[in-house]
Coordinates of C-alpha atoms and ligand atoms in Angstrom, one line a residue:
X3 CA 0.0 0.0 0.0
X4 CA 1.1 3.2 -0.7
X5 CA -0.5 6.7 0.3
X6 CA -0.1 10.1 -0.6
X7 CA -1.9 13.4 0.2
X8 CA -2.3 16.1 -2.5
X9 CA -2.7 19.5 -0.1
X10 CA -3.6 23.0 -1.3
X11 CA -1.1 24.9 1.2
X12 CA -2.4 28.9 0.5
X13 CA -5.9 30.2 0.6
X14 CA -7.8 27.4 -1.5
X15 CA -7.5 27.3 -5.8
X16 CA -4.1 26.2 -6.1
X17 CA -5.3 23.9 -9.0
X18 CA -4.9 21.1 -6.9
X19 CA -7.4 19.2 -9.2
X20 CA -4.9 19.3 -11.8
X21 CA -2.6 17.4 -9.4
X22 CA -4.5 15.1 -8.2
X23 CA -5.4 14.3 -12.0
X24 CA -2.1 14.0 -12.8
X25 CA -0.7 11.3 -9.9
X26 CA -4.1 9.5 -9.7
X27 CA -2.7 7.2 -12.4
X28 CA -1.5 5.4 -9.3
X29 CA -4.1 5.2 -7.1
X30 CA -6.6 2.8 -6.3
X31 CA -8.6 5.5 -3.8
X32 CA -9.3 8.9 -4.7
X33 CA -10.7 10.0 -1.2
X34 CA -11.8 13.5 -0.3
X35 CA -11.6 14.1 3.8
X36 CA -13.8 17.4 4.3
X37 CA -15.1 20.0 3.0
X38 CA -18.1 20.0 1.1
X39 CA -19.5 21.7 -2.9
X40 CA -17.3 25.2 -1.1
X41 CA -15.2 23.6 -3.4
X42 CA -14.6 24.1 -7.0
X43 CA -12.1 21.8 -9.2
X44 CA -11.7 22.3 -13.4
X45 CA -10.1 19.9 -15.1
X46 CA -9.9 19.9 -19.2
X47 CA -9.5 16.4 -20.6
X48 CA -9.4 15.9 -24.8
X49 CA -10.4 19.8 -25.3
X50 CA -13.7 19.2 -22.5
X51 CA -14.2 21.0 -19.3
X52 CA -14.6 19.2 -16.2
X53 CA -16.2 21.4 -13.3
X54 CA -16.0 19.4 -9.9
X55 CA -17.6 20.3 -6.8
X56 CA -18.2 17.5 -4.5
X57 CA -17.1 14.4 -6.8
X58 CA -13.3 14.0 -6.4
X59 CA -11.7 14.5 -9.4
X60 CA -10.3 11.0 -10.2
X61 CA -13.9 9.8 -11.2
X62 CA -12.2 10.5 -14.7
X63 CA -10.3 7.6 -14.5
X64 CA -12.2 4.5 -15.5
X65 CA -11.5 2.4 -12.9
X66 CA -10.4 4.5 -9.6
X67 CA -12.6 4.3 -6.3
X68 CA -13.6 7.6 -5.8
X69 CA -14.7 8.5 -2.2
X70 CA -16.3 11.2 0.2
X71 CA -15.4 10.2 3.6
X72 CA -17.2 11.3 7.2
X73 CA -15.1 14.6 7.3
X74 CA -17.5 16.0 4.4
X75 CA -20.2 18.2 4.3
X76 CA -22.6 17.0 1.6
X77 CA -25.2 18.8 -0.1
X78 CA -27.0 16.0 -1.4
X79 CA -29.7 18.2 -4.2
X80 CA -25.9 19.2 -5.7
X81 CA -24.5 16.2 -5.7
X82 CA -27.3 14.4 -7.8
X83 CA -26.7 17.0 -9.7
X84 CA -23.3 16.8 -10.3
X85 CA -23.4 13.0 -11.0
X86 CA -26.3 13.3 -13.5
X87 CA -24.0 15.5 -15.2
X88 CA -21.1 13.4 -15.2
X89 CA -23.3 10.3 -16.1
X90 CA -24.4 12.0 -19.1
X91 CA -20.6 12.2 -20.5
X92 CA -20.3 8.6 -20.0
X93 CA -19.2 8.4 -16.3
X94 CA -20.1 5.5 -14.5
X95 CA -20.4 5.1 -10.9
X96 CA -21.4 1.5 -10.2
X97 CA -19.3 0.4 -7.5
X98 CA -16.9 3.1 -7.8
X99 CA -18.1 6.6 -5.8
X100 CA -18.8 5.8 -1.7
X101 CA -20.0 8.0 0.9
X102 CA -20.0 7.6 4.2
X103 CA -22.8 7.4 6.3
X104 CA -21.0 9.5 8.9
X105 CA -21.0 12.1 6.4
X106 CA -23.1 14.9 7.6
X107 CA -25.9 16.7 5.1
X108 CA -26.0 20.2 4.2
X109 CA -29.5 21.4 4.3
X110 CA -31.4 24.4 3.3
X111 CA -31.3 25.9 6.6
X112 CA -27.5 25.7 6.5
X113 CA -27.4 27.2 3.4
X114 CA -30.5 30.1 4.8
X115 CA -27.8 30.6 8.1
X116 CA -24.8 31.3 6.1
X117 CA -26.2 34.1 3.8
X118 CA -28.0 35.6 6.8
X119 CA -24.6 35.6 8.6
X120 CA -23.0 37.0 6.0
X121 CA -25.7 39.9 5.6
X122 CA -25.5 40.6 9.5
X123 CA -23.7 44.2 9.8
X124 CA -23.2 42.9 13.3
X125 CA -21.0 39.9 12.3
X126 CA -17.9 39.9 10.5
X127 CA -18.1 39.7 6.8
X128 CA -15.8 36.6 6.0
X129 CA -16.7 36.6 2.1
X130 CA -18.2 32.6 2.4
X131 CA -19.1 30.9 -0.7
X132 CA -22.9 31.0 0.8
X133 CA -23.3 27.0 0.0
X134 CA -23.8 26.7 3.8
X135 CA -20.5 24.8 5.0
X136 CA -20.1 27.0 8.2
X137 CA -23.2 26.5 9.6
X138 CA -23.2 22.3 8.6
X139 CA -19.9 21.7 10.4
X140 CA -21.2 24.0 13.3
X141 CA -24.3 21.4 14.1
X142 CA -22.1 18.5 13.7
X143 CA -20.3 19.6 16.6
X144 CA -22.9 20.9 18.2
X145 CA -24.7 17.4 18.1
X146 CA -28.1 18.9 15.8
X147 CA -26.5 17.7 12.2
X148 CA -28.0 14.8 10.0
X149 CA -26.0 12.5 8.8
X150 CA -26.8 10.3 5.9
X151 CA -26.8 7.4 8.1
X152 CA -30.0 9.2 9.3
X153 CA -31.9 9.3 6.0
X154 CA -33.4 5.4 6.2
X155 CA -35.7 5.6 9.4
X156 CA -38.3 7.9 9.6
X157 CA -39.0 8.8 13.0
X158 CA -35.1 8.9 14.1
X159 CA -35.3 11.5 11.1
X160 CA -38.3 13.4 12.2
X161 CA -36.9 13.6 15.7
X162 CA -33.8 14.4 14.4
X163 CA -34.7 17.4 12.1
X164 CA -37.0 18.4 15.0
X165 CA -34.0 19.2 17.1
X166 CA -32.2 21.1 14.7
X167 CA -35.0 23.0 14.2
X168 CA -36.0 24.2 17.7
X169 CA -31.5 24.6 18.3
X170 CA -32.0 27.4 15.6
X171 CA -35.5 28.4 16.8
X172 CA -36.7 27.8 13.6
X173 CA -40.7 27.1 13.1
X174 CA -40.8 24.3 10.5
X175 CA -44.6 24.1 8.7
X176 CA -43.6 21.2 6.6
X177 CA -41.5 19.0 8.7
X178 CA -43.3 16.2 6.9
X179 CA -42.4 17.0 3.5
X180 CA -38.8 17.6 4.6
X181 CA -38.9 14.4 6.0
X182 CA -40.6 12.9 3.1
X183 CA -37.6 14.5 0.6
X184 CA -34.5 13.5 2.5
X185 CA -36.0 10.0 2.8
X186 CA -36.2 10.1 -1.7
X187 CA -32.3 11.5 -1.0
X188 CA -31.7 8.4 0.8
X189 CA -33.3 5.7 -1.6
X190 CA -31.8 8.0 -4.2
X191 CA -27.8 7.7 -2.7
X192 CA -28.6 4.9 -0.4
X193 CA -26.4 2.3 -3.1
X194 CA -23.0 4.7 -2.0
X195 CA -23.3 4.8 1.6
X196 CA -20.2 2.7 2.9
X197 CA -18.3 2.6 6.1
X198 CA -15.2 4.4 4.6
X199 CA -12.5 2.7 7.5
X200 CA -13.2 -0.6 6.5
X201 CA -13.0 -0.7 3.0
X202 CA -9.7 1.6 3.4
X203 CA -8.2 -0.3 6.0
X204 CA -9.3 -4.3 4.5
X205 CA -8.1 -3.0 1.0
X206 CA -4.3 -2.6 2.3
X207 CA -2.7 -3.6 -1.0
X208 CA -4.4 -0.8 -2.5
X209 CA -2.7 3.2 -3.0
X210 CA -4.3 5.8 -1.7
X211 CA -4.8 9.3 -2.9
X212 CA -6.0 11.6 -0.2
X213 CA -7.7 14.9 -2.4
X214 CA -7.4 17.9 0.1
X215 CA -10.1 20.8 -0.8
X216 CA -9.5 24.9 -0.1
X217 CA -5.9 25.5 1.4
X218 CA -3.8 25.5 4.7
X219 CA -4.4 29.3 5.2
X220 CA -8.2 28.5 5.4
X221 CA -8.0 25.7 7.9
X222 CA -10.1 26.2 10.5
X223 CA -7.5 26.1 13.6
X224 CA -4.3 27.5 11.6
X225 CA -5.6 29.0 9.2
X226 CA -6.5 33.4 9.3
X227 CA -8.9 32.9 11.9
X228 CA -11.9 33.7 11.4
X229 CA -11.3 34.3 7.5
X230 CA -11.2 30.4 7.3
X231 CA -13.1 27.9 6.0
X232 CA -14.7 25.4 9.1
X233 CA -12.6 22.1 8.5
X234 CA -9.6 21.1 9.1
X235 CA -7.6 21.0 5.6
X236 CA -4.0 20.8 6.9
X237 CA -3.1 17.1 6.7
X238 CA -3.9 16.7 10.2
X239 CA -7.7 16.7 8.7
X240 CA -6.7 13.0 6.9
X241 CA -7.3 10.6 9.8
X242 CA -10.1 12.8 11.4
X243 CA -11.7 13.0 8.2
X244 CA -11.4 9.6 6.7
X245 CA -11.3 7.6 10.1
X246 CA -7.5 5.8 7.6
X247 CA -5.6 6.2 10.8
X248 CA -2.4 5.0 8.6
X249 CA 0.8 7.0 7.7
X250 CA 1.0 9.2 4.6
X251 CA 3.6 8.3 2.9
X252 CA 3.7 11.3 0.6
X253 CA 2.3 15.1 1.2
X254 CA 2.5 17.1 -2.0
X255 CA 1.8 20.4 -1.2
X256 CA 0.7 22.7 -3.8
X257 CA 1.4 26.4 -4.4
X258 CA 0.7 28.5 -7.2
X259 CA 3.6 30.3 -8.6
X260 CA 1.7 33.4 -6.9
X261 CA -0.3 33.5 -4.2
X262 CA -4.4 34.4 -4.6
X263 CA -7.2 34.5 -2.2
X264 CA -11.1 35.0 -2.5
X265 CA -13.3 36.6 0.1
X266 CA -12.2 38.9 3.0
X267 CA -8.8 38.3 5.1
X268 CA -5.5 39.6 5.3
X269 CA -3.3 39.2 2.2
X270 CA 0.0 40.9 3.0
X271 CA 1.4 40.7 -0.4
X272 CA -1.8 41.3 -2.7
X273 CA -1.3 43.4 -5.7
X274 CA -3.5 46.5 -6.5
X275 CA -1.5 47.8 -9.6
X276 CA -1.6 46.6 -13.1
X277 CA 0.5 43.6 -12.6
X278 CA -2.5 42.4 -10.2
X279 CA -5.1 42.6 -12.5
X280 CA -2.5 41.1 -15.5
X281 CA -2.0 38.1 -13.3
X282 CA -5.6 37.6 -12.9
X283 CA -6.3 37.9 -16.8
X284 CA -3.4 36.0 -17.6
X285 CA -4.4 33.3 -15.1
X286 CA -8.2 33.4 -15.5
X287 CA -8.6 34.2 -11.6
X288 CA -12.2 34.2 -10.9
X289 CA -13.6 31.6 -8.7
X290 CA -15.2 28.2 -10.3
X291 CA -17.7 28.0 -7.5
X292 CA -19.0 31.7 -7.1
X293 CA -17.1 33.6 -10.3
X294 CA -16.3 35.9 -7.9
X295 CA -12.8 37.6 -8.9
X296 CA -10.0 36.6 -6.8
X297 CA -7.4 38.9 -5.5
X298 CA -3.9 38.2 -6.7
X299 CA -0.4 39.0 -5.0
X300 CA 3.2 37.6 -4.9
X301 CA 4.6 34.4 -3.7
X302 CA 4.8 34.9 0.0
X303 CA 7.6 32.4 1.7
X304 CA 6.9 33.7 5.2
X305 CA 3.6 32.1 4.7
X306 CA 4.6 28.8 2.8
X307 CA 7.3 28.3 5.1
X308 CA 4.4 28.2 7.6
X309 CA 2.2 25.6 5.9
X310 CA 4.9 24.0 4.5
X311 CA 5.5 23.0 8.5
X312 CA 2.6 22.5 9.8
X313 CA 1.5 19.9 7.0
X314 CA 5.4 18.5 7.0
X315 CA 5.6 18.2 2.9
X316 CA 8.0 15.7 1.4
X317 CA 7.8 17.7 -2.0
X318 CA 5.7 20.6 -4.1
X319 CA 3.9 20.9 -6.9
X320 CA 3.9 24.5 -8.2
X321 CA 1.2 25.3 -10.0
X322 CA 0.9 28.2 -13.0
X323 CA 4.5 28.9 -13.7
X324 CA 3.2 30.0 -17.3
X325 CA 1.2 32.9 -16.1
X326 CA 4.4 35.1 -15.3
X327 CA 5.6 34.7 -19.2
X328 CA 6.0 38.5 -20.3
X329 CA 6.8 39.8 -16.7
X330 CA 9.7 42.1 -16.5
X331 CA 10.4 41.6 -12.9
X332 CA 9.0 39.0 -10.0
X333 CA 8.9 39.2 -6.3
X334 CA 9.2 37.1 -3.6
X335 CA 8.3 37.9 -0.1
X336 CA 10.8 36.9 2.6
X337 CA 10.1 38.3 5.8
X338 CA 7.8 40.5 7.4
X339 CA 8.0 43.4 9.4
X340 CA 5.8 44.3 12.0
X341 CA 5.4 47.6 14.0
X342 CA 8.8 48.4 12.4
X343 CA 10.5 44.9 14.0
X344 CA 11.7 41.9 12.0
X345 CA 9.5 38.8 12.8
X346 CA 10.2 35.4 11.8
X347 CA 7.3 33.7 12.7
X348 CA 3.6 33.6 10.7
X349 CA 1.6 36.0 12.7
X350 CA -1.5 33.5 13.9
X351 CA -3.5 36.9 14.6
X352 CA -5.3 37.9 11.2
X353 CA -5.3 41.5 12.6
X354 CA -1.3 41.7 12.9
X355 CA -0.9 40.1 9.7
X356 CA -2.8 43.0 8.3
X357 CA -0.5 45.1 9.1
X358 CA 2.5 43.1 8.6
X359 CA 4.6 44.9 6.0
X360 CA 6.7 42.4 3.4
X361 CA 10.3 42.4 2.5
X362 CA 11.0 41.2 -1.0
X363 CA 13.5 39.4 -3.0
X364 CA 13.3 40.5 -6.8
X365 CA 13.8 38.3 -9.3
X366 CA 14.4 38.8 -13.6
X367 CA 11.4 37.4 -15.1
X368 CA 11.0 35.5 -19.0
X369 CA 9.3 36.5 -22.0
X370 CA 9.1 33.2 -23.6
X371 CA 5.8 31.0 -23.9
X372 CA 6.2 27.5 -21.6
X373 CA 3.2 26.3 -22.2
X374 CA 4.7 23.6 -24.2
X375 CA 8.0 22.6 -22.6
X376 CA 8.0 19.4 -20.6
X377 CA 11.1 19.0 -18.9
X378 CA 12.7 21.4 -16.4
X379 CA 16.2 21.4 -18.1
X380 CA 14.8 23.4 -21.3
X381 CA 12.6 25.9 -19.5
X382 CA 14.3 29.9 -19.4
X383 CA 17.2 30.2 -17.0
X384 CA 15.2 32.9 -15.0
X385 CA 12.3 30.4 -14.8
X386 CA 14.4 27.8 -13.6
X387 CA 15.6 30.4 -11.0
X388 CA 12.6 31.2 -9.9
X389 CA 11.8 27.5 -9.1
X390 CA 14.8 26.7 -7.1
X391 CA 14.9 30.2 -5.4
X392 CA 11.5 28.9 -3.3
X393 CA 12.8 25.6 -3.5
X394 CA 16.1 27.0 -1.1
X395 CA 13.4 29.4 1.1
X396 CA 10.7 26.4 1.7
X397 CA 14.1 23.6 1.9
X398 CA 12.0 21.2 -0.1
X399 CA 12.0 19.9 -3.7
X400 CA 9.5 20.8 -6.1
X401 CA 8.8 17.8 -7.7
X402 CA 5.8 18.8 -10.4
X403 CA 5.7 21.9 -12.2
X404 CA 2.4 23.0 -14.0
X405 CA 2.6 25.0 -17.1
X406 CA -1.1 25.1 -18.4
X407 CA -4.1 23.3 -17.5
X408 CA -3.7 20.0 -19.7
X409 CA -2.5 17.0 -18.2
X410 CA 0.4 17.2 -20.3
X411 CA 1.4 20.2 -19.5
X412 CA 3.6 19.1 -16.6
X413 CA 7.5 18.9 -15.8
X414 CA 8.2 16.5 -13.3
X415 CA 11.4 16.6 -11.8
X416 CA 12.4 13.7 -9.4
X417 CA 15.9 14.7 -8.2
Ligands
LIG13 P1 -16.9 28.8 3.3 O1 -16.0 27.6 3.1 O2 -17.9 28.8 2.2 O3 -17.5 28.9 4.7 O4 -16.0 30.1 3.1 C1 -15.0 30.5 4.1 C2 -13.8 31.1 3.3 O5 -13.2 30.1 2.6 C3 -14.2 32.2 2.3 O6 -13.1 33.2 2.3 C4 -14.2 31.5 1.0 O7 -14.0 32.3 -0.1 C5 -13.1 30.5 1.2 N1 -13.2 29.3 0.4 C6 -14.0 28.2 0.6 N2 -13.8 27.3 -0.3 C7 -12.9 27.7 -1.1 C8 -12.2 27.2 -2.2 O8 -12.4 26.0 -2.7 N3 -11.2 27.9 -2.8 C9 -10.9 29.2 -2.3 N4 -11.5 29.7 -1.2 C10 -12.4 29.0 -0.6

């Protein structure tokens, strides 16, 4: 058995899909560990787009296991959704997409609590992708969720939903229908539901491919509290998430070349000139789950140092090398001041890091188009530069570079 972990280590969209597409040749088990549809993956195969929400992204594969273990949030009216669609371009799921019945189920309330939040002057805007994740993982802990264990017997259900409701003070006139729906949810999904540490731990010959969602900067406990997401997507989130209590062999963490976030939080090295908005163009920056555009800056070490740590990567994969083609000069960030004093740790209070301000390393940038080189030896010499300067500031190798969306668009470099 062999397992590896694919983790986004910024703020989420570090085409980690692409990734995972490109080393799920080798494994058995595609498995997401949390998150829910806040999630967005694109992936173009043979000139088609592939939009992925709540489906990991090795479902493309004829063949792989794909799985959403008990540390997702599932919205279960998106995900029938999404697997009609993927059905209808010849996708089969027979005995190859499991849920878990621990799995809790995102419901309209959740998705109702998490715009009204959001629209509350009195609470702080965090910029959510409204799809009700906050407010799912908050009943789970707070002991009100459904899971879709719950879906098969209906007065465990009734009483279920009937303490949700009253927890949020919520009058319910047609608890009956609701219950009557999520019961055609469960006959509907009912052929997925599997007890994910079983078949992962009795299928020990197998590889694993644990697909993390969002980023290391949104994880709920290290990430900019509170402009985080509410799981845990550090690799600390595998075993809690996918009840595999095993070692990862392998945590490929992935950056982009730059660094980009969407909703509110402290960015210290966002751009707000014309290279900014250039980077956005270039890289086509606007959210596949909300459209919304997403704010661009430089590659900030002080930060990937951080995650780089906490998730304790074996290699990187950095994503959208391509997109700086044509830039005359690139930064990195290297440190951060604060309050006029060198700091050399990642601030864990969103306020300081606000005012943090960066110190940069500049680096000559290349004019030529990489989009079609495939090995690491034949890409410019500043390119190459810019690679193994982050390589020396993070002390790890990047192993996979990405120069465009396609599959083969990637230089893998195994020292
Ligand atoms: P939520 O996950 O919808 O609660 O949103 C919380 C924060 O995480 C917001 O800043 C979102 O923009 C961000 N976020 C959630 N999912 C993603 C993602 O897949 N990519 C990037 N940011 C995300």
């Amino acid at each position: 058995m062999s397992t590896t972990a694919v983790l986004g280590c910024v703020w989420g969209d570090e085409a980690k899909a692409k990734i995972v597409d490109v080393l799920a040749v080798d494994a058995d088990y595609v498995v997401r560990f949390q998150g829910g549809n806040n999630a967005g993956h694109t992936i173009w195969l043979k000139d088609e787009k592939y939009v992925f929400h709540l489906v990991p992204s090795g479902i493309l594969y004829p063949g792989k296991t794909c799985i959403l273990s008990s540390g997702t949030v599932i919205d279960p009216f998106e995900l029938i959704k999404e697997i009609d669609a993927l059905k209808e371009k010849g996708i089969s799921f027979r005995d190859r997409f499991f849920i878990d019945p621990r799995a809790h189920i995102v419901l309209p309330i959740h998705r109702e609590l998490d715009g009204k939040c959001e629209a509350d002057d009195n609470q702080t805007l965090i910029g959510t992708t409204k799809r009700g994740i906050g407010p799912c993982y908050a009943d789970a802990i707070a002991r009100v969720g459904i899971r879709f264990g719950d879906l098969f017997e209906k007065e465990n259900l009734t009483q279920r939903l009937k303490n949700l409701f009253s927890y949020h003070k919520y009058t319910v006139e047609n608890l009956d229908k609701q219950v009557t729906d999520l019961m055609e949810i469960g006959t509907r999904l009912g052929s997925y539901l599997k007890q994910i540490s079983y078949l992962l731990h009795k299928n020990n010959d197998k590889n694993i491919l644990f697909e993390g969602a969002q980023g290391s900067l949104l994880d709920v406990n290290f990430g900019t509290y509170p402009f985080v997401t509410s799981s845990h997507t550090v690799v600390g989130g595998i075993p809690i998430g996918s009840g595999f209590g095993g070692k990862v062999d392998r945590v490929v963490g992935v950056f982009k070349s730059y660094f980009t976030r969407v909703g509110e939080g402290p960015f210290p090295t966002e751009l707000f000139d014309e290279i900014g908005e250039r980077i956005r163009k270039q890289g086509n920056e606007f959210g596949s789950t909300t459209g919304r555009p997403r704010r661009c800056g430089w590659f900030d070490a002080v930060a990937a140092q951080f995650t780089a740590m906490i998730n304790n990567l074996d290699e990187i994969a950095l994503t959208l090398l391509d997109v700086f083609s044509g830039l005359e000069t690139l930064k990195i960030c290297i440190g951060y001041r604060l309050n006029g004093e060198k700091i050399s740790e990642f601030p864990y209070n969103s306020n300081d890091l606000t005012k943090v301000e960066p110190e940069y390393i500049e680096l000559p940038g290349w004019k030529d188009d990489i989009t079609g080189i495939r090995e690491f030896e034949k890409l410019p010499v500043n390119a190459k530069n810019y690679v193994t300067t982050i390589e020396e500031l993070l002390g790890i190798d990047i192993s996979i570079i990405s120069i465009g969306p396609d599959r083969e668009q990637t230089i893998f470099r195994k020292k």
